[in-house]
Short mmCIF file of C-alpha atoms and ligand atoms in Angstrom, two decimals:
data_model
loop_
_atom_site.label_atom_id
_atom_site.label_comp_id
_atom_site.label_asym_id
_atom_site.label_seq_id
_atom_site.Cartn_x
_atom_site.Cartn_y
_atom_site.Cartn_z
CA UNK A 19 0.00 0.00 0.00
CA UNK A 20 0.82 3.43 -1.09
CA UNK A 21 2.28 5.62 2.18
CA UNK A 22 -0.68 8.21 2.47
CA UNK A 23 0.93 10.56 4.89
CA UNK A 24 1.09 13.41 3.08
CA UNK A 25 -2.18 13.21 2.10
CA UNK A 26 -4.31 15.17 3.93
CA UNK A 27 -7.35 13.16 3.59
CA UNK A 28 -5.36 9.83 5.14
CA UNK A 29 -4.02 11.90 7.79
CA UNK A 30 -6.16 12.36 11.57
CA UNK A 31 -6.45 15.88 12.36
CA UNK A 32 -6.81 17.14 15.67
CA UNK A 33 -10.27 18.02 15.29
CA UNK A 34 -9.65 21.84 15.18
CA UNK A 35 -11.05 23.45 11.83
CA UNK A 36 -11.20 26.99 10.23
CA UNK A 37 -12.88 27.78 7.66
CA UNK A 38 -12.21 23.93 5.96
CA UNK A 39 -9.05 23.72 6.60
CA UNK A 40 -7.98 20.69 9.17
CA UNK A 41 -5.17 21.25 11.55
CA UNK A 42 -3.50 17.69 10.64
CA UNK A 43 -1.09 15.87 13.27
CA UNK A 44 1.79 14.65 11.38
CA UNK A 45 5.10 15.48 12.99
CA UNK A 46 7.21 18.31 11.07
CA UNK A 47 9.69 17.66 8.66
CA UNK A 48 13.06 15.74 9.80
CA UNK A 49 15.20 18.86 8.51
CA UNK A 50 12.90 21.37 10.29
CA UNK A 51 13.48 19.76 13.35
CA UNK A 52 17.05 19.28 13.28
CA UNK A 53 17.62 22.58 12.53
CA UNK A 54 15.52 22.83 15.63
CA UNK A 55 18.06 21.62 17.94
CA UNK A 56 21.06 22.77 16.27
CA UNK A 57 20.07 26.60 16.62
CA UNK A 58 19.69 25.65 20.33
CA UNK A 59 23.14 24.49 20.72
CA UNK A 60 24.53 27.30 18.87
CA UNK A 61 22.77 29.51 21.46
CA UNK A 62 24.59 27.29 23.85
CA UNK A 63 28.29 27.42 22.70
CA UNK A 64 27.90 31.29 22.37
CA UNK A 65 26.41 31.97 25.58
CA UNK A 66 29.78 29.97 27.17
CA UNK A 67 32.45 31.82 25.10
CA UNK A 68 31.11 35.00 24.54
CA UNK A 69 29.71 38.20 26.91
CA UNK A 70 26.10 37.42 27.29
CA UNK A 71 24.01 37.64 30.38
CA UNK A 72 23.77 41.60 31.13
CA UNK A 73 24.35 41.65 35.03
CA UNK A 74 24.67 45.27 37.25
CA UNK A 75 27.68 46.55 35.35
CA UNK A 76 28.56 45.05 32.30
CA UNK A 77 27.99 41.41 31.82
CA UNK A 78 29.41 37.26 31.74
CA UNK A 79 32.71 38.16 30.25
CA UNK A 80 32.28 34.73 27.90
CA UNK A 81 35.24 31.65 27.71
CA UNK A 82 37.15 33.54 24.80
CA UNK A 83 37.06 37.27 26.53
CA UNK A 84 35.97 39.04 23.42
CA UNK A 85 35.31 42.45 23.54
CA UNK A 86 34.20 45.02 20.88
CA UNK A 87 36.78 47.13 21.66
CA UNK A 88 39.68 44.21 21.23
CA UNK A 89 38.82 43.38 18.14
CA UNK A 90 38.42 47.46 17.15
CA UNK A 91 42.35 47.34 18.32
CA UNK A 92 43.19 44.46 16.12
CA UNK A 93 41.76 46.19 13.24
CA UNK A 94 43.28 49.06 14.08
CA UNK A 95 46.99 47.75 14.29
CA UNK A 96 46.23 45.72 10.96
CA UNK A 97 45.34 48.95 9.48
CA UNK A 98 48.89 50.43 11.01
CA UNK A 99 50.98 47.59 9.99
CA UNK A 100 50.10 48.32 6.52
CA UNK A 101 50.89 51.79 6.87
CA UNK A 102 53.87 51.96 8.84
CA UNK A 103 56.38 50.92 5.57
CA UNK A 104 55.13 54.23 3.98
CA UNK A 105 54.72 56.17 6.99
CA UNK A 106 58.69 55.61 7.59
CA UNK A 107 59.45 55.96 4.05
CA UNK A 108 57.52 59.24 4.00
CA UNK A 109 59.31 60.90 7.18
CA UNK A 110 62.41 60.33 4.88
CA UNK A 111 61.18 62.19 1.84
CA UNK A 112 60.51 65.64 0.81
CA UNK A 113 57.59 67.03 -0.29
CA UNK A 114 58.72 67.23 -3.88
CA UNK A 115 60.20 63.74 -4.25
CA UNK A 116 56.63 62.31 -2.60
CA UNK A 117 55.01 64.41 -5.34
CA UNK A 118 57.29 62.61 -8.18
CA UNK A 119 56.73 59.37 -6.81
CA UNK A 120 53.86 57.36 -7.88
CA UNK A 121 53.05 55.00 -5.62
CA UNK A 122 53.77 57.26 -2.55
CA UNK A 123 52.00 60.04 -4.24
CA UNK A 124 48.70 58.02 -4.78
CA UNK A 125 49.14 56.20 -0.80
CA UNK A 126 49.26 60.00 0.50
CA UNK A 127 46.38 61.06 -1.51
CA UNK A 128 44.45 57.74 -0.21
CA UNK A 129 45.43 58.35 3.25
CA UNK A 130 45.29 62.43 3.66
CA UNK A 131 41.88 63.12 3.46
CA UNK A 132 40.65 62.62 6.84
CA UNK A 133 43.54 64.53 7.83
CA UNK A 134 42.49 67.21 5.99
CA UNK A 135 39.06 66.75 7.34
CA UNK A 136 39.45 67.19 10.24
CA UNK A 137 42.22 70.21 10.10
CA UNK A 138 40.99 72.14 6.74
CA UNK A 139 38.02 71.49 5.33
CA UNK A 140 36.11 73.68 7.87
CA UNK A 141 37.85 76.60 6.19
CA UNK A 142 38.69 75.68 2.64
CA UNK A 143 35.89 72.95 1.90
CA UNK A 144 36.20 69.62 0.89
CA UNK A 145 38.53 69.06 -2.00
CA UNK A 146 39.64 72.77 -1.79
CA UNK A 147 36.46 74.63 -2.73
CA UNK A 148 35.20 76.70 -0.10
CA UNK A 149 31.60 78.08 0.43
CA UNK A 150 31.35 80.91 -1.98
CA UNK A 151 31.39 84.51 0.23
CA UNK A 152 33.47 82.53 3.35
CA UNK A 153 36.05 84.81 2.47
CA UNK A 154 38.87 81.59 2.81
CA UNK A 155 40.70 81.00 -0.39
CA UNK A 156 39.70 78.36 -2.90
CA UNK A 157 42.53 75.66 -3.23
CA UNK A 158 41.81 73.63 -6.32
CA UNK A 159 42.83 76.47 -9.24
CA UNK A 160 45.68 77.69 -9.99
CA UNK A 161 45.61 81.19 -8.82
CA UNK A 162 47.80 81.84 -5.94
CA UNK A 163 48.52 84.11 -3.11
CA UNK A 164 51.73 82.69 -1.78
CA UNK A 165 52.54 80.42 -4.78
CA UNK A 166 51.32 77.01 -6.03
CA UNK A 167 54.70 75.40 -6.01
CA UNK A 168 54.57 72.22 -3.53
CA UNK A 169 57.35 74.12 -1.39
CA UNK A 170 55.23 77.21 -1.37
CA UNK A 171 52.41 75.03 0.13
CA UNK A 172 54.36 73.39 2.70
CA UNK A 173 56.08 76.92 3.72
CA UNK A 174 52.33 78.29 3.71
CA UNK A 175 50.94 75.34 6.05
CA UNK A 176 54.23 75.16 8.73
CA UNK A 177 54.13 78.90 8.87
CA UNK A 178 50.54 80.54 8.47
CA UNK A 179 49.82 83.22 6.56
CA UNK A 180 47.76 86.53 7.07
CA UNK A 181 47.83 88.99 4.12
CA UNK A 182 48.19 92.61 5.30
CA UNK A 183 46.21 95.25 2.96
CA UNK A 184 46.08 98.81 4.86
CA UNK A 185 42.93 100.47 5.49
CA UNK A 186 42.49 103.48 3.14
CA UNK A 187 39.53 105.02 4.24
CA UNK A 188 41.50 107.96 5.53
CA UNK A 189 43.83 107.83 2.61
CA UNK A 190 41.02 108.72 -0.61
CA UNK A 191 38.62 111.29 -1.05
CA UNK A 192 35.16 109.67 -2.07
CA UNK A 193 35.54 110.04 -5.51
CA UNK A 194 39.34 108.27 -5.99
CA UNK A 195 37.54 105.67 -3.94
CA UNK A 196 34.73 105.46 -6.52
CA UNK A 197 37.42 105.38 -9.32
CA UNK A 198 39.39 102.63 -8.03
CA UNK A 199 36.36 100.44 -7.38
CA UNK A 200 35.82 101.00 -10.70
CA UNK A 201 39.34 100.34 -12.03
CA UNK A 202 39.41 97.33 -10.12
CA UNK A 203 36.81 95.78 -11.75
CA UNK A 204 37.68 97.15 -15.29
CA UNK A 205 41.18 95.02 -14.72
CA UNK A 206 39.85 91.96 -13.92
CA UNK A 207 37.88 92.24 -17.07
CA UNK A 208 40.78 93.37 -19.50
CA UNK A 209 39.27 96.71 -19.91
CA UNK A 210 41.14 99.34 -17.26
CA UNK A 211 41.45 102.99 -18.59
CA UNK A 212 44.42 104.88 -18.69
CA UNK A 213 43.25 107.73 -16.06
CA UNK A 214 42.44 104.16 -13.79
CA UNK A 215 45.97 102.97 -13.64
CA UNK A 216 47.28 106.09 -13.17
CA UNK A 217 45.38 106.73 -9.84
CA UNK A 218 46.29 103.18 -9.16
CA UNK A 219 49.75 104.27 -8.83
CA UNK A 220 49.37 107.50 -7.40
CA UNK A 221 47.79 105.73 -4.71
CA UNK A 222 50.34 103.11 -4.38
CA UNK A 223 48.75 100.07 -5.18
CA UNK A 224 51.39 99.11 -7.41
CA UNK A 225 53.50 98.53 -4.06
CA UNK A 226 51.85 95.14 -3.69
CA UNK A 227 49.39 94.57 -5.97
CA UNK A 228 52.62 95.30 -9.05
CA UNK A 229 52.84 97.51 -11.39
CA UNK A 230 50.97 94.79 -13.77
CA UNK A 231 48.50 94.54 -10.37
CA UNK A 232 49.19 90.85 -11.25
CA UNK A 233 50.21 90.49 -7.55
CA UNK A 234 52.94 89.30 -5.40
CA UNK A 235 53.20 86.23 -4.41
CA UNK A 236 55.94 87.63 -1.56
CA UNK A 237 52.89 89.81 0.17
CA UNK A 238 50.42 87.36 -0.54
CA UNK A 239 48.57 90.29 -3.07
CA UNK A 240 46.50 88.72 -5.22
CA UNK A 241 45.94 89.30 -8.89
CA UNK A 242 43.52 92.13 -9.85
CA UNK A 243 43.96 91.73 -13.65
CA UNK A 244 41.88 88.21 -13.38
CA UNK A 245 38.35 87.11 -12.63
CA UNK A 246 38.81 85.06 -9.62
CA UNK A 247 38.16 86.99 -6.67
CA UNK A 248 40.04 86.31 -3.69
CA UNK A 249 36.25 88.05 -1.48
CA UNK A 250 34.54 89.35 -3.92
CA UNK A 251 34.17 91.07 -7.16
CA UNK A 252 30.86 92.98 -6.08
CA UNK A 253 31.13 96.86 -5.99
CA UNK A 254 30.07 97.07 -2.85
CA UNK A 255 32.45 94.41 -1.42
CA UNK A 256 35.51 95.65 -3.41
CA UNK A 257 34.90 99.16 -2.03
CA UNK A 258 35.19 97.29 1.61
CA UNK A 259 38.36 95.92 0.58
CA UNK A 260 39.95 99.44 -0.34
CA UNK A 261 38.38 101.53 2.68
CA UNK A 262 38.84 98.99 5.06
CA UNK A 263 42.05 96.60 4.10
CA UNK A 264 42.78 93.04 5.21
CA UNK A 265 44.32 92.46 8.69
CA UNK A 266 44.19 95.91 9.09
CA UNK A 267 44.51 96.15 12.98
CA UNK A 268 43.79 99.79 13.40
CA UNK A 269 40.46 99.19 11.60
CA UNK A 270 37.60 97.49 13.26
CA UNK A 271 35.48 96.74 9.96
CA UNK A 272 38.86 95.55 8.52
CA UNK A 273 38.26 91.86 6.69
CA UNK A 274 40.03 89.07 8.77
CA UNK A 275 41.92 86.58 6.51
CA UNK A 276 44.10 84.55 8.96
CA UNK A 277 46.04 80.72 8.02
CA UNK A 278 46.91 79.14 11.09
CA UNK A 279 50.57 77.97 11.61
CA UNK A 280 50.96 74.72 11.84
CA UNK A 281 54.28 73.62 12.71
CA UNK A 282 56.08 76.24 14.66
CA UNK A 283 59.62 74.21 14.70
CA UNK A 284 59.07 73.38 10.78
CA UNK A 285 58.92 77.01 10.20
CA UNK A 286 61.98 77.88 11.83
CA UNK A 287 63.83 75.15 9.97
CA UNK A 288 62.86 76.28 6.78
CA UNK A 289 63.86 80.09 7.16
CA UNK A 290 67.36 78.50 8.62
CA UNK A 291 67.91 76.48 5.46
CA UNK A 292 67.22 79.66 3.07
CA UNK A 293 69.89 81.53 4.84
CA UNK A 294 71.97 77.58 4.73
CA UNK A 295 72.04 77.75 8.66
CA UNK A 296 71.97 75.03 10.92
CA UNK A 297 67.96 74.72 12.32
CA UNK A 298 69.59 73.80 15.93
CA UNK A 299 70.79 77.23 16.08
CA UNK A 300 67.66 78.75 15.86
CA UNK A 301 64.99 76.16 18.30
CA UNK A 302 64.71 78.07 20.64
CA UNK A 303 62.68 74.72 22.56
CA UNK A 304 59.25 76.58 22.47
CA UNK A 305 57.89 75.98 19.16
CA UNK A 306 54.74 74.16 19.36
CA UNK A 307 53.99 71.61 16.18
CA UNK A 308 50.52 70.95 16.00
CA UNK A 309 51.02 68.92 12.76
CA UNK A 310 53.92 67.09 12.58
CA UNK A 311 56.17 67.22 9.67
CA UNK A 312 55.30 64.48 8.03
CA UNK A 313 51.47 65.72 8.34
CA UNK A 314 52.78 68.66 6.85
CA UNK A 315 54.31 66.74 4.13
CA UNK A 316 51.12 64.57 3.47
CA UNK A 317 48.91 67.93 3.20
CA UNK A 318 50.85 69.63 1.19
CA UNK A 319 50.70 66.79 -1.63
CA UNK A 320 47.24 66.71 -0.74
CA UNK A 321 46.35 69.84 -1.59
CA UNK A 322 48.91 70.05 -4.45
CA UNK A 323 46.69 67.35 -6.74
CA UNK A 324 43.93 69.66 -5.92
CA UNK A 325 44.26 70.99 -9.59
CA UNK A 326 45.97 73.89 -9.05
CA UNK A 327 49.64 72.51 -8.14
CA UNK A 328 52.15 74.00 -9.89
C1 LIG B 414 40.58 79.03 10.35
C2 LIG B 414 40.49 78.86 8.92
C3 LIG B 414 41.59 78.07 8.23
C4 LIG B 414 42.01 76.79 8.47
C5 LIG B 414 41.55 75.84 9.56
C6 LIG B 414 42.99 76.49 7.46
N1 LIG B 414 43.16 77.56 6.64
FE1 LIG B 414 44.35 77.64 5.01
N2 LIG B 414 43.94 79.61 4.80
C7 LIG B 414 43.01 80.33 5.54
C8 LIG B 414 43.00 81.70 5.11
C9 LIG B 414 42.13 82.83 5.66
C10 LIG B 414 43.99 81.82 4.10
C11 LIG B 414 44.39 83.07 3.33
C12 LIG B 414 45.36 83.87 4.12
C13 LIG B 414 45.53 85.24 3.54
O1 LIG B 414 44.60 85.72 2.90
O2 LIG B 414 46.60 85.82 3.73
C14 LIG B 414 44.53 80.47 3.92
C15 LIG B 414 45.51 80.15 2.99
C16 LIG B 414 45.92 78.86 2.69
C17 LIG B 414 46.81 78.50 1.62
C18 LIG B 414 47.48 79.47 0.66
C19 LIG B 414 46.65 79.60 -0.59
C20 LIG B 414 47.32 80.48 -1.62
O3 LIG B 414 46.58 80.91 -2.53
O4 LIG B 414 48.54 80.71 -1.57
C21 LIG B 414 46.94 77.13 1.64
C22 LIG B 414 47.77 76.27 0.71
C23 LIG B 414 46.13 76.65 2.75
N3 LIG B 414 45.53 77.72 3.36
C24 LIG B 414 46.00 75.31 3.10
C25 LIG B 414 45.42 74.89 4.29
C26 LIG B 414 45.50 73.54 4.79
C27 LIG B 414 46.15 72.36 4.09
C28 LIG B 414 44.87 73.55 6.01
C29 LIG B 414 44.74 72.40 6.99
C30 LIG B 414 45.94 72.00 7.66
C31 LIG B 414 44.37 74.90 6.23
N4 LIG B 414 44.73 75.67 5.18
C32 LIG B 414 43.63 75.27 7.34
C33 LIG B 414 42.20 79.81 6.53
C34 LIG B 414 42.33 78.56 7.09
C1 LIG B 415 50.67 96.88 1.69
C2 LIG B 415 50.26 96.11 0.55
C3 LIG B 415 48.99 96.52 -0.17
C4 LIG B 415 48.64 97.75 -0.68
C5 LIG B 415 49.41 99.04 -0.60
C6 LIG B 415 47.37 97.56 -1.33
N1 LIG B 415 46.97 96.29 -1.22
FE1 LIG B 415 45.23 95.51 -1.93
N2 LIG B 415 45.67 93.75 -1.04
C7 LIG B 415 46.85 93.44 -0.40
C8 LIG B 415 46.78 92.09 0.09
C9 LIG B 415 47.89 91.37 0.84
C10 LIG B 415 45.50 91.60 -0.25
C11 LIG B 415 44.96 90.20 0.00
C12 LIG B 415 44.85 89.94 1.46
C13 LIG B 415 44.45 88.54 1.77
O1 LIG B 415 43.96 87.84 0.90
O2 LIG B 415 44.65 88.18 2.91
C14 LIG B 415 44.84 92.67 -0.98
C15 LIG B 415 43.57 92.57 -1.51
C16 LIG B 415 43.00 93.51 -2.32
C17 LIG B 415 41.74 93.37 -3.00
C18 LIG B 415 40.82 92.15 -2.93
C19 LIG B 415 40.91 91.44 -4.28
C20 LIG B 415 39.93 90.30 -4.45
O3 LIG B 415 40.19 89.50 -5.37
O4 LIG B 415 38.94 90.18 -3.71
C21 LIG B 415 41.52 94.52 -3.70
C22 LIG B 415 40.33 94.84 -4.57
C23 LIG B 415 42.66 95.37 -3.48
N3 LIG B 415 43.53 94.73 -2.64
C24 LIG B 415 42.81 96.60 -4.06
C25 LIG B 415 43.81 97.50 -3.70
C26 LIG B 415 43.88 98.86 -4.17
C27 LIG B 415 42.91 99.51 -5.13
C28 LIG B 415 44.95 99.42 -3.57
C29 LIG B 415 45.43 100.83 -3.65
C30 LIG B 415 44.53 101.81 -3.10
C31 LIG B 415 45.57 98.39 -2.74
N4 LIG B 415 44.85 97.23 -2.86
C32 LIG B 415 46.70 98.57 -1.98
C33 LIG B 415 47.93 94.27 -0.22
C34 LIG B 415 47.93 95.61 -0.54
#
């Protein structure tokens, strides 16, 4: 005879009913109930070798004393051992000769970004483009105040930077100060007028801005014959600019434009070297390095494949 079990008509049911259909009483499926027991025992081992039951403060430690933060520490120093070949090679190499090579160019641009992050970005935006009217200078062209060169940039991050444009409220009657907002903008549009430049000079703009007013990159003065703004290229905003300078501290509606220092003791090394001195002449033991100068190094590069390295 035929094995009728799984059919429901051969089956006894246990006399409960809905609707037609017959609550049978054949036993589940062998799998199902293995699977059953298994999940059990897998509760089982678990509960002995790992934390489980919560008690006052904390809980069971468990047989194999796992802990979240352990294995966050093991990932961590797998994530170090990687790095530490470059890190060392890095602390060896200049700026430029991390820029030239390939593969330590491309680990540094991989592995800066948090850096950056957290240090840069609040200023200068992520990948070097700031919010528009911030007043902080974009990063990723290739217009300069200090220069684009990756030395430039490193000197620029160990050091700081704070242009200095004087006031000149005091300096121009209203009307030069109408005609040199207007100049202003004329240059960065190719179309200055002759009676413009020469009240440009007069004035002594030329001083900084060049006789060109293409800047200088010494002063951090930028470029007034181009269409990037370094604030703004509004008429109201430019007239700011002139009346009131940059880091102007005898002016209270002076703009602010301020680049932290970040290396104190990297700075000091690099002015010794121009003049071919010996750094330990000049420590003097108190300069603070909030980056170190590999960070500095790393940065640098970073910001360097912005786009605008030169
Ligand atoms: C508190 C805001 C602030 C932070 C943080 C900051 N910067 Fe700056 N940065 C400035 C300002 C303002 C200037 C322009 C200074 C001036 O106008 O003289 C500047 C200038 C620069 C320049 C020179 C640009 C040029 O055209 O020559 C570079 C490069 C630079 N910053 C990179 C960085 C990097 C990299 C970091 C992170 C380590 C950083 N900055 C952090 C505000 C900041
Ligand atoms: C002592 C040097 C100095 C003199 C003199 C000077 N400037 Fe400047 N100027 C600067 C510097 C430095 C900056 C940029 C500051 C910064 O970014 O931190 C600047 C910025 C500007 C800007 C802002 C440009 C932009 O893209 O937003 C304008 C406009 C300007 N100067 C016009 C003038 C005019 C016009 C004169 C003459 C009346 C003049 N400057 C004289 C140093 C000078």
């Amino acid at each position: 005879m035929a094995d009728n079990k799984n059919n429901p008509h051969e089956v006894s049911d246990t006399g409960h009913e809905w609707d037609g259909i017959r609550e049978l009483e054949n036993p589940p499926p062998r799998w199902w109930t293995i699977s059953l027991y298994l999940s059990g025992l897998l509760v089982l081992v678990y509960f002995i070798l790992y934390p489980s039951i919560p008690l006052v403060t904390g809980s069971t430690k468990g047989l194999l004393g796992w802990t979240q933060i352990k294995e966050y520490h093991r990932g961590l120093e797998e994530i170090q051992a990687v790095r530490a070949p470059f890190e060392e090679r890095l602390a060896e190499m200049t700026a430029q000769e991390i820029l030239d090579d390939d593969e330590m160019r491309n680990y540094v641009i991989a592995s800066t970004r948090v850096l950056y992050g957290d240090n840069c970005a609040a200023c200068h935006g992520v990948g070097g483009q700031p919010v528009p009217g911030s007043g902080y200078p974009i990063l990723n062209n290739d217009d300069w105040l200090y220069g684009g060169t990756i030395d430039k940039i490193v000197e620029t991050l160990a050091k700081g930077r704070a242009g200095m444009m004087p006031a000149h409220a005091n300096l121009l009657t209203e009307e030069e100060t109408d005609k040199l907002v207007k100049f202003v903008i004329d240059a960065s549009n190719g179309e200055a007028t002759e009676a413009g430049w020469k009240l440009y000079n007069e004035k002594g703009c030329f001083a900084c801005h060049g006789a060109d007013a293409k800047g200088n990159q010494m002063l951090g003065a930028p470029n007034l014959t181009d269409r990037i703004w370094r604030f703004s290229g509004e008429p109201d905003e430019v007239r700011r600019t002139i009346m009131h300078g940059v880091n102007d501290a005898n002016d209270p509606r002076t703009r602010i434009a301020i680049m932290p220092g970040w290396n104190e003791r990297l700075a000091v090394k690099l002015e010794a070297e121009e003049f071919g001195d010996d750094p330990e002449d000049y420590y003097d033991g108190t300069e603070t390095e909030r980056l170190t100068e590999t960070e500095i190094k790393k940065l640098a590069v970073y910001v360097h494949q912005f786009g605008g390295g030169q």
